[in-house]
Tab-separated table of C-alpha atoms in Angstrom:
chain	number	residue	atom	x	y	z
C	1	MET	CA	24.194	13.045	-5.793
C	2	GLU	CA	27.098	11.726	-7.726
C	3	THR	CA	28.562	10.690	-4.388
C	4	PHE	CA	25.616	8.377	-3.607
C	5	CYS	CA	25.056	10.407	-0.473
C	6	SER	CA	21.362	10.602	-1.226
C	7	ASN	CA	21.052	6.897	-1.704
C	8	PHE	CA	22.683	5.135	1.200
C	9	ASP	CA	23.248	5.115	4.953
C	10	LEU	CA	26.643	3.689	5.565
C	11	GLY	CA	28.449	2.527	8.614
C	12	SER	CA	31.942	3.536	9.560
C	13	SER	CA	33.662	0.613	7.886
C	14	ILE	CA	33.829	-1.483	4.762
C	15	SER	CA	33.501	-5.261	4.913
C	16	LYS	CA	35.273	-7.472	2.420
C	17	SER	CA	34.211	-11.025	1.593
C	18	LEU	CA	36.753	-13.577	0.427
C	19	ILE	CA	36.365	-16.229	-2.254
C	20	LYS	CA	39.071	-18.830	-2.633
C	21	PRO	CA	39.031	-21.003	-5.777
C	22	THR	CA	40.247	-24.558	-5.229
C	23	SER	CA	40.350	-25.777	-8.825
C	24	LYS	CA	39.461	-24.771	-12.348
C	25	SER	CA	35.988	-26.303	-12.312
C	26	LEU	CA	35.228	-26.614	-8.615
C	27	PHE	CA	35.561	-23.890	-6.043
C	28	SER	CA	34.521	-23.516	-2.446
C	29	CYS	CA	33.314	-20.204	-1.108
C	30	ARG	CA	33.698	-19.555	2.559
C	31	PHE	CA	32.017	-16.304	3.496
C	32	SER	CA	33.320	-14.254	6.357
C	33	SER	CA	33.411	-10.514	6.814
C	34	ILE	CA	35.438	-8.353	9.146
C	35	ASN	CA	34.821	-4.673	9.672
C	36	HIS	CA	38.092	-2.766	9.503
C	37	GLY	CA	36.842	0.663	10.603
C	38	LYS	CA	37.218	2.269	13.982
C	39	THR	CA	35.043	1.070	16.832
C	40	PRO	CA	32.196	3.557	17.316
C	41	ARG	CA	31.923	5.365	20.617
C	42	PHE	CA	28.539	3.872	21.363
C	43	ARG	CA	27.133	1.050	23.379
C	44	GLY	CA	24.357	-1.372	22.528
C	45	VAL	CA	23.778	-4.080	19.994
C	46	VAL	CA	24.938	-2.455	16.781
C	47	PRO	CA	24.053	-3.906	13.354
C	48	GLN	CA	26.863	-4.964	11.043
C	49	ALA	CA	26.592	-1.644	9.237
C	50	LEU	CA	27.699	0.187	12.377
C	51	GLY	CA	29.745	-2.215	14.462
C	52	ARG	CA	33.064	-3.992	14.383
C	53	LYS	CA	32.903	-7.770	14.496
C	54	GLU	CA	33.286	-10.900	12.410
C	55	TYR	CA	30.082	-12.447	11.263
C	56	PRO	CA	29.053	-15.373	9.068
C	57	ILE	CA	27.446	-14.489	5.765
C	58	ALA	CA	25.262	-17.511	5.108
C	59	GLN	CA	23.527	-19.974	7.383
C	60	LEU	CA	21.795	-22.443	5.145
C	61	LYS	CA	19.539	-25.381	5.814
C	62	LYS	CA	20.228	-28.486	3.765
C	63	LYS	CA	17.806	-28.771	0.955
C	64	GLU	CA	17.411	-30.670	-2.304
C	65	ASN	CA	16.171	-29.022	-5.462
C	66	GLU	CA	14.555	-31.103	-8.159
C	67	ASN	CA	15.051	-28.452	-10.827
C	68	LEU	CA	18.773	-28.471	-10.198
C	69	VAL	CA	18.906	-32.260	-10.629
C	70	LYS	CA	17.004	-31.916	-13.933
C	71	TRP	CA	19.466	-29.304	-15.184
C	72	VAL	CA	22.377	-31.617	-14.438
C	73	GLY	CA	20.643	-34.589	-16.077
C	74	LYS	CA	19.929	-32.640	-19.242
C	75	GLY	CA	23.507	-31.484	-19.502
C	76	VAL	CA	22.594	-27.842	-19.015
C	77	ILE	CA	25.380	-27.551	-16.464
C	78	GLY	CA	28.619	-27.682	-18.413
C	79	LEU	CA	31.414	-27.473	-15.861
C	80	ALA	CA	29.930	-28.114	-12.464
C	81	ALA	CA	30.864	-25.934	-9.550
C	82	ALA	CA	30.201	-26.342	-5.877
C	83	LEU	CA	29.371	-23.646	-3.390
C	84	SER	CA	30.113	-24.485	0.226
C	85	LEU	CA	28.679	-22.155	2.803
C	86	CYS	CA	29.103	-22.524	6.516
C	87	ASN	CA	27.633	-20.951	9.620
C	88	SER	CA	30.784	-21.196	11.731
C	89	PRO	CA	34.548	-21.611	11.318
C	90	ALA	CA	34.063	-25.220	12.422
C	91	LEU	CA	31.947	-25.910	9.322
C	92	ALA	CA	29.018	-27.014	11.480
C	93	GLU	CA	26.634	-26.970	8.540
C	94	SER	CA	27.145	-26.618	4.816
C	95	LEU	CA	25.307	-26.875	1.563
C	96	THR	CA	26.715	-27.621	-1.850
C	97	VAL	CA	24.966	-25.995	-4.782
C	98	ALA	CA	25.914	-26.808	-8.371
C	99	PHE	CA	25.608	-24.199	-11.079
C	100	PRO	CA	26.731	-23.747	-14.683
C	101	VAL	CA	30.183	-22.197	-14.971
C	102	SER	CA	30.507	-19.787	-17.885
C	103	HIS	CA	33.323	-20.322	-20.381
C	104	THR	CA	33.632	-16.528	-20.645
C	105	PRO	CA	36.101	-15.361	-17.958
C	106	GLU	CA	34.377	-12.012	-17.454
C	107	VAL	CA	31.012	-13.670	-16.899
C	108	ASN	CA	32.530	-16.294	-14.596
C	109	THR	CA	33.935	-13.490	-12.435
C	110	VAL	CA	30.477	-11.960	-12.146
C	111	GLN	CA	29.095	-15.400	-11.220
C	112	ARG	CA	31.331	-15.383	-8.177
C	113	THR	CA	30.187	-11.860	-7.411
C	114	LEU	CA	26.587	-13.060	-7.654
C	115	ILE	CA	27.252	-15.796	-5.089
C	116	GLU	CA	28.779	-13.320	-2.673
C	117	ALA	CA	25.876	-10.902	-3.081
C	118	TRP	CA	23.300	-13.656	-2.710
C	119	GLY	CA	24.938	-14.970	0.476
C	120	LEU	CA	25.225	-11.530	2.065
C	121	ILE	CA	21.599	-10.753	1.334
C	122	ARG	CA	20.470	-14.154	2.578
C	123	GLU	CA	22.112	-13.517	5.930
C	124	THR	CA	21.543	-9.810	6.518
C	125	PHE	CA	18.667	-8.387	4.405
C	126	VAL	CA	16.079	-6.714	6.618
C	127	ASP	CA	13.165	-8.679	5.107
C	128	PRO	CA	13.625	-12.384	5.948
C	129	THR	CA	10.985	-13.338	3.352
C	130	PHE	CA	13.053	-11.661	0.591
C	131	ASN	CA	9.917	-9.965	-0.699
C	132	HIS	CA	7.991	-13.258	-0.380
C	133	GLN	CA	10.148	-15.297	-2.730
C	134	ASP	CA	12.452	-18.332	-2.623
C	135	TRP	CA	15.875	-16.679	-2.486
C	136	ASP	CA	17.737	-19.967	-2.951
C	137	LEU	CA	15.811	-20.723	-6.127
C	138	LYS	CA	16.384	-17.157	-7.317
C	139	LEU	CA	20.157	-17.776	-7.223
C	140	GLN	CA	19.843	-20.935	-9.301
C	141	GLN	CA	17.558	-19.291	-11.854
C	142	THR	CA	19.882	-16.308	-12.247
C	143	MET	CA	22.929	-18.556	-12.659
C	144	VAL	CA	21.253	-20.454	-15.485
C	145	GLU	CA	20.186	-17.181	-17.149
C	146	MET	CA	23.737	-15.883	-16.853
C	147	PHE	CA	25.374	-18.973	-18.382
C	148	PRO	CA	24.932	-18.101	-22.103
C	149	LEU	CA	25.982	-14.471	-21.688
C	150	ARG	CA	29.223	-13.206	-23.185
C	151	SER	CA	29.846	-9.835	-21.558
C	152	GLU	CA	30.428	-8.477	-18.078
C	153	ASP	CA	27.811	-5.755	-18.521
C	154	ALA	CA	25.138	-8.285	-19.454
C	155	ALA	CA	26.065	-10.436	-16.466
C	156	TYR	CA	25.893	-7.495	-14.076
C	157	SER	CA	22.467	-6.665	-15.475
C	158	LYS	CA	21.319	-10.123	-14.388
C	159	VAL	CA	22.661	-9.540	-10.895
C	160	ARG	CA	20.894	-6.184	-10.689
C	161	GLY	CA	17.726	-7.808	-11.984
C	162	MET	CA	17.877	-10.378	-9.202
C	163	LEU	CA	18.381	-7.679	-6.566
C	164	SER	CA	15.471	-5.652	-7.937
C	165	THR	CA	13.084	-8.492	-7.052
C	166	LEU	CA	13.685	-7.700	-3.373
C	167	GLY	CA	11.515	-4.609	-3.747
C	168	ASP	CA	14.049	-2.366	-1.985
C	169	PRO	CA	15.573	0.365	-4.188
C	170	TYR	CA	18.392	0.877	-1.678
C	171	THR	CA	19.730	-2.695	-1.891
C	172	ARG	CA	21.916	-2.727	-4.974
C	173	ILE	CA	25.305	-3.503	-6.451
C	174	ILE	CA	27.740	-1.066	-8.048
C	175	SER	CA	30.707	-1.726	-10.291
C	176	PRO	CA	34.334	-1.404	-9.148
C	177	LYS	CA	34.651	1.926	-10.985
C	178	GLU	CA	31.460	3.257	-9.407
C	179	TYR	CA	32.594	2.129	-5.965
C	180	GLN	CA	35.906	3.932	-6.354
C	181	SER	CA	34.013	7.104	-7.258
C	182	PHE	CA	31.825	6.639	-4.189
C	183	ARG	CA	34.807	6.371	-1.866
C	184	ILE	CA	36.326	9.505	-3.374
C	185	GLY	CA	33.020	11.351	-3.057
C	186	SER	CA	32.530	10.412	0.590
C	187	ASP	CA	35.984	11.863	1.279
C	188	GLY	CA	34.712	15.227	0.085
C	189	ASN	CA	35.897	15.638	-3.527
C	190	LEU	CA	34.189	14.796	-6.795
C	191	GLN	CA	34.146	15.670	-10.479
C	192	GLY	CA	30.597	16.173	-11.659
C	193	VAL	CA	27.725	18.667	-11.755
C	194	GLY	CA	26.688	18.775	-8.096
C	195	LEU	CA	23.346	16.951	-7.994
C	196	PHE	CA	21.886	14.851	-5.189
C	197	VAL	CA	19.471	12.413	-6.852
C	198	SER	CA	17.287	9.643	-5.485
C	199	VAL	CA	14.539	7.283	-6.606
C	200	GLU	CA	11.165	8.410	-5.283
C	201	PRO	CA	9.822	5.184	-3.688
C	202	ASN	CA	6.152	5.698	-4.591
C	203	THR	CA	6.655	6.550	-8.275
C	204	GLY	CA	10.067	5.092	-9.113
C	205	HIS	CA	11.030	8.420	-10.708
C	206	LEU	CA	14.489	9.949	-10.350
C	207	VAL	CA	14.150	13.207	-8.452
C	208	VAL	CA	16.580	15.916	-7.410
C	209	LEU	CA	16.916	16.111	-3.626
C	210	SER	CA	19.228	19.118	-3.723
C	211	CYS	CA	22.177	20.743	-5.498
C	212	VAL	CA	25.595	21.562	-4.137
C	213	GLU	CA	25.712	25.314	-3.690
C	214	ASN	CA	27.342	27.221	-6.550
C	215	SER	CA	27.708	23.983	-8.523
C	216	PRO	CA	26.954	23.806	-12.278
C	217	ALA	CA	23.530	22.310	-11.536
C	218	ALA	CA	22.663	25.033	-9.029
C	219	ARG	CA	23.805	27.814	-11.368
C	220	ALA	CA	21.662	26.335	-14.149
C	221	GLY	CA	18.546	26.676	-12.022
C	222	ILE	CA	17.901	23.006	-11.276
C	223	HIS	CA	15.926	22.699	-8.052
C	224	GLU	CA	14.922	20.130	-5.487
C	225	GLY	CA	11.861	18.182	-6.592
C	226	ASP	CA	12.738	18.364	-10.296
C	227	GLU	CA	12.394	15.018	-12.042
C	228	LEU	CA	15.472	13.893	-13.975
C	229	LEU	CA	14.295	12.590	-17.353
C	230	GLU	CA	17.323	12.296	-19.657
C	231	ILE	CA	21.105	12.408	-19.549
C	232	ASN	CA	22.841	13.071	-22.873
C	233	GLY	CA	19.613	12.212	-24.693
C	234	GLU	CA	19.242	8.832	-22.977
C	235	ARG	CA	15.940	8.208	-21.220
C	236	LEU	CA	16.197	7.281	-17.553
C	237	ASP	CA	13.069	5.132	-17.275
C	238	GLY	CA	13.846	2.347	-14.815
C	239	VAL	CA	17.392	3.614	-14.194
C	240	ASP	CA	18.450	3.568	-10.542
C	241	SER	CA	19.926	6.604	-8.833
C	242	GLU	CA	23.493	5.314	-8.758
C	243	THR	CA	23.524	4.542	-12.479
C	244	ALA	CA	22.224	8.045	-13.135
C	245	ALA	CA	24.838	9.512	-10.799
C	246	GLN	CA	27.568	7.640	-12.647
C	247	LYS	CA	26.393	9.146	-15.933
C	248	LEU	CA	26.538	12.631	-14.416
C	249	ARG	CA	30.081	12.219	-13.171
C	250	GLY	CA	33.045	12.719	-15.455
C	251	ARG	CA	36.276	14.538	-16.063
C	252	ALA	CA	36.225	18.225	-15.179
C	253	GLY	CA	35.845	20.357	-18.301
C	254	THR	CA	33.553	17.945	-20.139
C	255	ILE	CA	29.872	18.675	-20.799
C	256	VAL	CA	26.780	16.657	-19.906
C	257	THR	CA	23.251	17.501	-21.119
C	258	VAL	CA	20.359	16.864	-18.755
C	259	LYS	CA	16.627	17.173	-19.207
C	260	VAL	CA	14.413	17.757	-16.176
C	261	HIS	CA	10.723	18.214	-15.528
C	262	ARG	CA	9.778	20.963	-13.142
C	263	GLY	CA	6.793	20.202	-10.973
C	264	ASN	CA	5.195	21.558	-7.809
C	265	GLY	CA	7.937	24.063	-7.037
C	266	ALA	CA	6.615	27.626	-6.785
C	267	GLY	CA	3.691	26.686	-8.991
C	268	LEU	CA	5.974	26.154	-11.978
C	269	SER	CA	5.693	23.244	-14.386
C	270	GLY	CA	7.466	22.365	-17.586
C	271	TYR	CA	10.508	20.786	-19.208
C	272	LYS	CA	14.011	22.129	-19.177
C	273	GLU	CA	17.143	20.936	-21.004
C	274	VAL	CA	20.515	22.361	-20.033
C	275	LYS	CA	24.184	21.724	-20.821
C	276	LEU	CA	26.198	21.437	-17.620
C	277	PRO	CA	29.985	21.668	-17.433
C	278	ARG	CA	31.538	19.126	-15.091
C	279	GLU	CA	33.730	20.634	-12.392
C	280	VAL	CA	35.660	19.575	-9.321
C	281	ILE	CA	32.958	19.693	-6.665
C	282	LYS	CA	34.198	20.563	-3.201
C	283	LEU	CA	31.898	18.923	-0.695
C	284	SER	CA	32.660	21.097	2.288
C	285	PRO	CA	29.799	20.106	4.562
C	286	ILE	CA	29.840	23.095	6.915
C	287	SER	CA	28.801	26.695	6.261
C	288	SER	CA	28.502	29.148	9.123
C	289	THR	CA	28.037	32.745	10.177
C	290	ILE	CA	27.153	34.707	13.305
C	291	ILE	CA	23.805	36.526	13.373
C	292	PRO	CA	23.662	39.436	15.850
C	293	HIS	CA	20.239	40.566	17.031
C	294	LYS	CA	18.647	42.582	19.803
C	295	MET	CA	16.339	41.178	22.419
C	296	PRO	CA	13.124	43.052	23.313
C	297	ASP	CA	14.900	44.366	26.419
C	298	GLY	CA	17.687	45.853	24.283
C	299	ARG	CA	20.371	43.239	24.958
C	300	LEU	CA	22.546	42.287	21.969
C	301	LEU	CA	22.859	38.541	21.439
C	302	LYS	CA	24.896	36.464	19.027
C	303	THR	CA	23.325	33.438	17.321
C	304	GLY	CA	25.552	30.958	15.539
C	305	TYR	CA	24.093	29.751	12.240
C	306	VAL	CA	25.594	26.444	11.066
C	307	ARG	CA	24.476	24.725	7.919
C	308	LEU	CA	25.362	21.041	7.482
C	309	SER	CA	24.839	20.167	3.816
C	310	SER	CA	26.136	16.576	3.867
C	311	PHE	CA	27.618	13.945	6.154
C	312	SER	CA	31.135	13.391	4.907
C	313	GLN	CA	33.754	11.627	6.992
C	314	SER	CA	35.010	14.992	8.220
C	315	ALA	CA	31.593	16.406	9.132
C	316	ALA	CA	31.786	15.820	12.890
C	317	MET	CA	35.302	17.234	13.216
C	318	ASP	CA	34.414	20.250	11.069
C	319	MET	CA	31.273	20.810	13.126
C	320	GLU	CA	33.134	20.614	16.440
C	321	ASN	CA	35.794	23.071	15.253
C	322	THR	CA	33.106	25.476	14.021
C	323	ILE	CA	31.145	25.382	17.272
C	324	GLN	CA	34.275	25.797	19.380
C	325	ASP	CA	35.299	28.819	17.328
C	326	MET	CA	31.852	30.366	17.777
C	327	GLU	CA	31.965	29.697	21.512
C	328	ASN	CA	35.228	31.623	21.620
C	329	GLN	CA	33.468	34.531	19.892
C	330	GLY	CA	30.747	34.713	22.541
C	331	VAL	CA	27.884	33.034	20.668
C	332	GLN	CA	24.949	32.403	23.029
C	333	SER	CA	22.543	30.305	20.910
C	334	TYR	CA	22.603	28.188	17.747
C	335	ILE	CA	20.632	27.345	14.619
C	336	LEU	CA	21.622	24.044	12.991
C	337	ASP	CA	20.320	23.887	9.417
C	338	LEU	CA	19.751	20.358	8.066
C	339	ARG	CA	17.428	21.384	5.234
C	340	ASN	CA	18.100	19.638	1.927
C	341	ASN	CA	20.685	17.386	3.555
C	342	PRO	CA	19.953	13.959	2.041
C	343	ALA	CA	22.614	12.389	4.291
C	344	SER	CA	25.217	9.734	3.748
C	345	LEU	CA	27.250	8.256	6.560
C	346	VAL	CA	25.131	7.171	9.519
C	347	MET	CA	28.162	7.133	11.767
C	348	ALA	CA	28.896	10.762	10.885
C	349	GLY	CA	25.366	11.710	11.918
C	350	LEU	CA	25.787	9.952	15.258
C	351	ASP	CA	29.155	11.632	15.788
C	352	VAL	CA	27.623	15.060	15.141
C	353	ALA	CA	24.865	14.344	17.690
C	354	GLN	CA	27.509	13.821	20.374
C	355	ILE	CA	28.746	17.390	19.923
C	356	TRP	CA	25.438	18.605	21.369
C	357	LEU	CA	24.587	15.926	23.978
C	358	ASP	CA	25.887	14.798	27.357
C	359	GLY	CA	25.897	11.535	29.260
C	360	ASP	CA	24.589	8.189	28.037
C	361	GLU	CA	21.696	9.403	25.890
C	362	THR	CA	20.135	7.067	23.325
C	363	LEU	CA	20.767	8.386	19.816
C	364	VAL	CA	18.681	5.964	17.775
C	365	ASN	CA	17.010	2.560	18.045
C	366	THR	CA	17.590	-0.149	15.436
C	367	ILE	CA	15.270	-3.016	14.503
C	368	ASP	CA	16.778	-6.044	12.778
C	369	ARG	CA	15.182	-8.574	10.438
C	370	ASP	CA	13.866	-10.618	13.373
C	371	GLY	CA	12.166	-7.633	14.948
C	372	ASN	CA	14.730	-7.268	17.712
C	373	MET	CA	15.138	-3.667	18.818
C	374	ALA	CA	18.380	-2.338	20.262
C	375	PRO	CA	19.352	1.196	21.275
C	376	ILE	CA	22.569	2.854	20.178
C	377	SER	CA	23.649	5.097	23.033
C	378	MET	CA	26.515	7.414	23.824
C	379	VAL	CA	29.023	6.479	26.483
C	380	ASN	CA	29.941	9.302	28.850
C	381	GLY	CA	29.320	12.031	26.258
C	382	HIS	CA	30.404	15.635	26.803
C	383	ALA	CA	28.697	18.364	24.753
C	384	VAL	CA	30.799	21.168	23.309
C	385	THR	CA	28.085	23.656	24.271
C	386	HIS	CA	24.848	23.729	26.251
C	387	ASP	CA	23.539	26.908	24.616
C	388	PRO	CA	19.948	26.870	23.266
C	389	LEU	CA	19.578	25.107	19.913
C	390	VAL	CA	17.028	25.091	17.080
C	391	VAL	CA	17.304	22.585	14.223
C	392	LEU	CA	15.875	23.377	10.776
C	393	VAL	CA	14.508	20.494	8.666
C	394	ASN	CA	12.434	20.066	5.518
C	395	GLU	CA	11.371	17.512	2.903
C	396	GLY	CA	14.982	17.219	1.708
C	397	SER	CA	16.271	16.204	5.157
C	398	ALA	CA	16.719	12.440	4.974
C	399	SER	CA	18.276	9.455	6.692
C	400	ALA	CA	21.255	10.512	8.846
C	401	SER	CA	19.743	14.019	8.983
C	402	GLU	CA	16.594	12.481	10.439
C	403	ILE	CA	18.612	10.408	12.912
C	404	LEU	CA	20.437	13.543	14.062
C	405	ALA	CA	17.267	15.646	14.270
C	406	GLY	CA	15.445	12.883	16.152
C	407	ALA	CA	18.319	12.408	18.591
C	408	LEU	CA	18.507	16.120	19.439
C	409	HIS	CA	14.745	16.561	19.635
C	410	ASP	CA	13.771	13.450	21.599
C	411	ASN	CA	16.521	14.052	24.147
C	412	GLY	CA	15.165	17.523	24.800
C	413	ARG	CA	18.198	19.266	23.356
C	414	ALA	CA	16.620	21.094	20.407
C	415	ILE	CA	13.397	22.485	18.983
C	416	LEU	CA	12.655	21.459	15.392
C	417	VAL	CA	11.483	24.126	12.938
C	418	GLY	CA	10.557	23.716	9.274
C	419	HIS	CA	8.635	21.029	7.400
C	420	LYS	CA	8.191	17.270	7.709
C	421	THR	CA	11.299	15.329	6.728
C	422	PHE	CA	11.761	12.864	3.849
C	423	GLY	CA	11.151	9.647	5.800
C	424	LYS	CA	14.054	7.274	5.091
C	425	GLY	CA	14.408	5.062	8.136
C	426	LYS	CA	16.702	2.361	6.759
C	427	ILE	CA	20.280	1.484	7.595
C	428	GLN	CA	22.588	-0.013	4.990
C	429	SER	CA	25.781	-1.997	5.150
C	430	VAL	CA	28.295	-1.818	2.325
C	431	THR	CA	30.568	-4.727	1.441
C	432	GLN	CA	33.421	-4.668	-1.033
C	433	LEU	CA	33.246	-7.854	-3.079
C	434	HIS	CA	36.146	-9.848	-4.517
C	435	ASP	CA	36.143	-8.091	-7.901
C	436	GLY	CA	36.182	-4.585	-6.395
C	437	SER	CA	32.445	-4.013	-6.755
C	438	ALA	CA	30.323	-3.140	-3.732
C	439	LEU	CA	27.020	-4.424	-2.433
C	440	PHE	CA	24.699	-2.173	-0.471
C	441	VAL	CA	22.162	-4.045	1.653
C	442	THR	CA	19.388	-2.715	3.861
C	443	VAL	CA	20.111	-4.496	7.142
C	444	ALA	CA	17.916	-2.683	9.653
C	445	LYS	CA	15.324	-0.008	10.235
C	446	TYR	CA	15.532	2.657	12.858
C	447	LEU	CA	13.263	4.497	15.261
C	448	SER	CA	13.978	7.770	17.047
C	449	PRO	CA	14.992	7.662	20.733
C	450	ALA	CA	11.306	8.187	21.637
C	451	LEU	CA	10.433	5.204	19.399
C	452	HIS	CA	8.863	7.282	16.636
C	453	ASP	CA	8.778	5.509	13.271
C	454	ILE	CA	10.625	7.464	10.584
C	455	ASP	CA	10.606	5.236	7.496
C	456	GLN	CA	8.047	6.529	4.960
C	457	VAL	CA	6.658	8.727	7.763
C	458	GLY	CA	9.271	11.397	8.421
C	459	ILE	CA	9.637	13.717	11.406
C	460	THR	CA	7.131	16.503	11.948
C	461	PRO	CA	8.774	19.633	13.408
C	462	ASP	CA	7.520	21.417	16.521
C	463	VAL	CA	6.995	24.647	14.574
C	464	GLN	CA	6.311	24.947	10.846
C	465	CYS	CA	7.343	27.824	8.597
C	466	THR	CA	4.651	29.508	6.540
C	467	VAL	CA	5.032	28.609	2.854
C	468	ASP	CA	4.393	32.106	1.551
C	469	MET	CA	7.387	33.405	3.513
C	470	LEU	CA	9.848	30.700	2.553
C	471	ASN	CA	13.125	31.715	1.015
C	472	SER	CA	15.504	28.740	0.932
C	473	PRO	CA	19.121	29.229	1.997
C	474	LYS	CA	20.259	27.906	-1.342
C	475	ASP	CA	19.156	31.266	-2.749
C	476	THR	CA	20.480	33.399	0.077
C	477	PHE	CA	23.484	31.617	1.544
C	478	LYS	CA	25.702	30.503	-1.270
C	479	ASP	CA	29.060	30.419	0.507
C	480	ARG	CA	30.853	30.944	3.786
C	481	SER	CA	31.197	34.650	3.152
C	482	ALA	CA	27.451	35.220	3.095
C	483	SER	CA	26.453	38.000	5.458
C	484	SER	CA	24.055	37.472	8.332
C	485	SER	CA	21.744	40.047	6.773
C	486	SER	CA	21.175	37.770	3.785
C	487	LEU	CA	19.642	35.216	6.152
C	488	GLU	CA	17.113	37.662	7.560
C	489	ALA	CA	14.766	37.021	4.609
C	490	ASP	CA	14.566	33.322	5.418
C	491	SER	CA	11.318	32.837	7.309
C	492	CYS	CA	12.446	29.594	8.930
C	493	ILE	CA	15.457	31.371	10.402
C	494	MET	CA	13.171	34.147	11.583
C	495	VAL	CA	11.003	31.557	13.330
C	496	ALA	CA	14.097	29.863	14.777
C	497	LYS	CA	15.358	33.187	16.185
C	498	HIS	CA	11.943	33.783	17.763
C	499	GLU	CA	12.085	30.372	19.459
C	500	LEU	CA	15.587	31.114	20.727
C	501	ASP	CA	14.428	34.481	22.059
C	502	ILE	CA	11.682	32.708	24.009
C	503	GLN	CA	14.214	30.290	25.504
C	504	GLU	CA	16.545	33.165	26.373
C	505	THR	CA	13.719	35.108	28.021
C	506	GLU	CA	12.561	32.084	30.000
C	507	GLY	CA	16.147	31.360	31.012
C	508	SER	CA	16.668	34.918	32.212
C	509	ALA	CA	13.395	34.871	34.159
C	510	SER	CA	14.337	31.727	35.999
């Protein structure tokens, strides 16, 4: 959505690279990054996106480039600049690369940003072939293309163009203003229309993953699966999800016009244009209620229904408080609803998993660019409750939602009910660059604890809901005050209750 939650899996910390100019025409860039977030309560080899350590950004082999020499000889390079990159504090190995320094200050600033982004990607991007291209040459080509430009926007377009050649829609750069909005959104507050949007990998189209309940977009009848075509009359062909999200955000009280194409949903098809008022969107990730029901033997049981709509920084704490409160009210089983949760913070998803699991269970396995697999496991975990649990998932459950669902399912803690998940098995790091912009890089892929591949595959639930009975909670559970009776029409919840009844009956029999 406007918070980027649908677009990225983030670790618990932000890395910041430093660039130190040494003169007007010659500067040396030493890349080092330090994670400043809290150390996660996990063991194992954790990728930079999730861990806390200092790491070098670029390890370069020495290499000559004939094209670069030709550029210098022809005078294409006006003021020369040198880039020094090292693979250790002792400067064990370095490479100096000359490039044309722009006379336009704004463009020169973006040139430095380009170097930082290039170095980070060179060291950490999950595909070591960089989509089968010469990444060093790509830097030099982009620098030369950037040299005659006269505006910051044009220069950033060149950077984004270079990143697009990696073939990964999740590796991207955002402006300082966009990054500030992201940080505000991940804290749980935003001014916008309440849309989660993402680029569909197979088609490149911008699609709606879900809407924040009772938001302007939800009230206007925009649904998951709708294709976003225009914003304020501007076509979105080739526009990435973050750029679209930025266009949707704005001061509360202003109006934005969006055009969507309805497809697949409920057999409907067509175009729809609506004017949406921007509002302060409260991203409270937890909704809950207690559903009382009778067992076949006449016993009255209480089932706690908890819907997790996003993974904000407060999600795990909110979840723990909610479960503890329900335990105090005598709840005996739980339904955790992750449907239409496109995820955000990977660490938040791992923290939520610990609420339900004990011991040293593996939560997820990561695979780095060299194919090395490492588990991320809990350390001496203590579950808040051991009551029976069913987890609801669907096509809108992505990324951290899939990590959480996989962790609970593969460790034998929960039964999965619903429909196959989205299939986003990538982990991103985010680095704040020197000009306040941020670079998102796909640094690893992940497998479930049972080593099931998730990326572009998804997770298939144990029990599926019949399509003709579906009634999504977005239509029946619009706020915390929703009654348990309003959930009775949801077939997936009906199926979940049946599975819980079976567990309760088997537990009583034993």
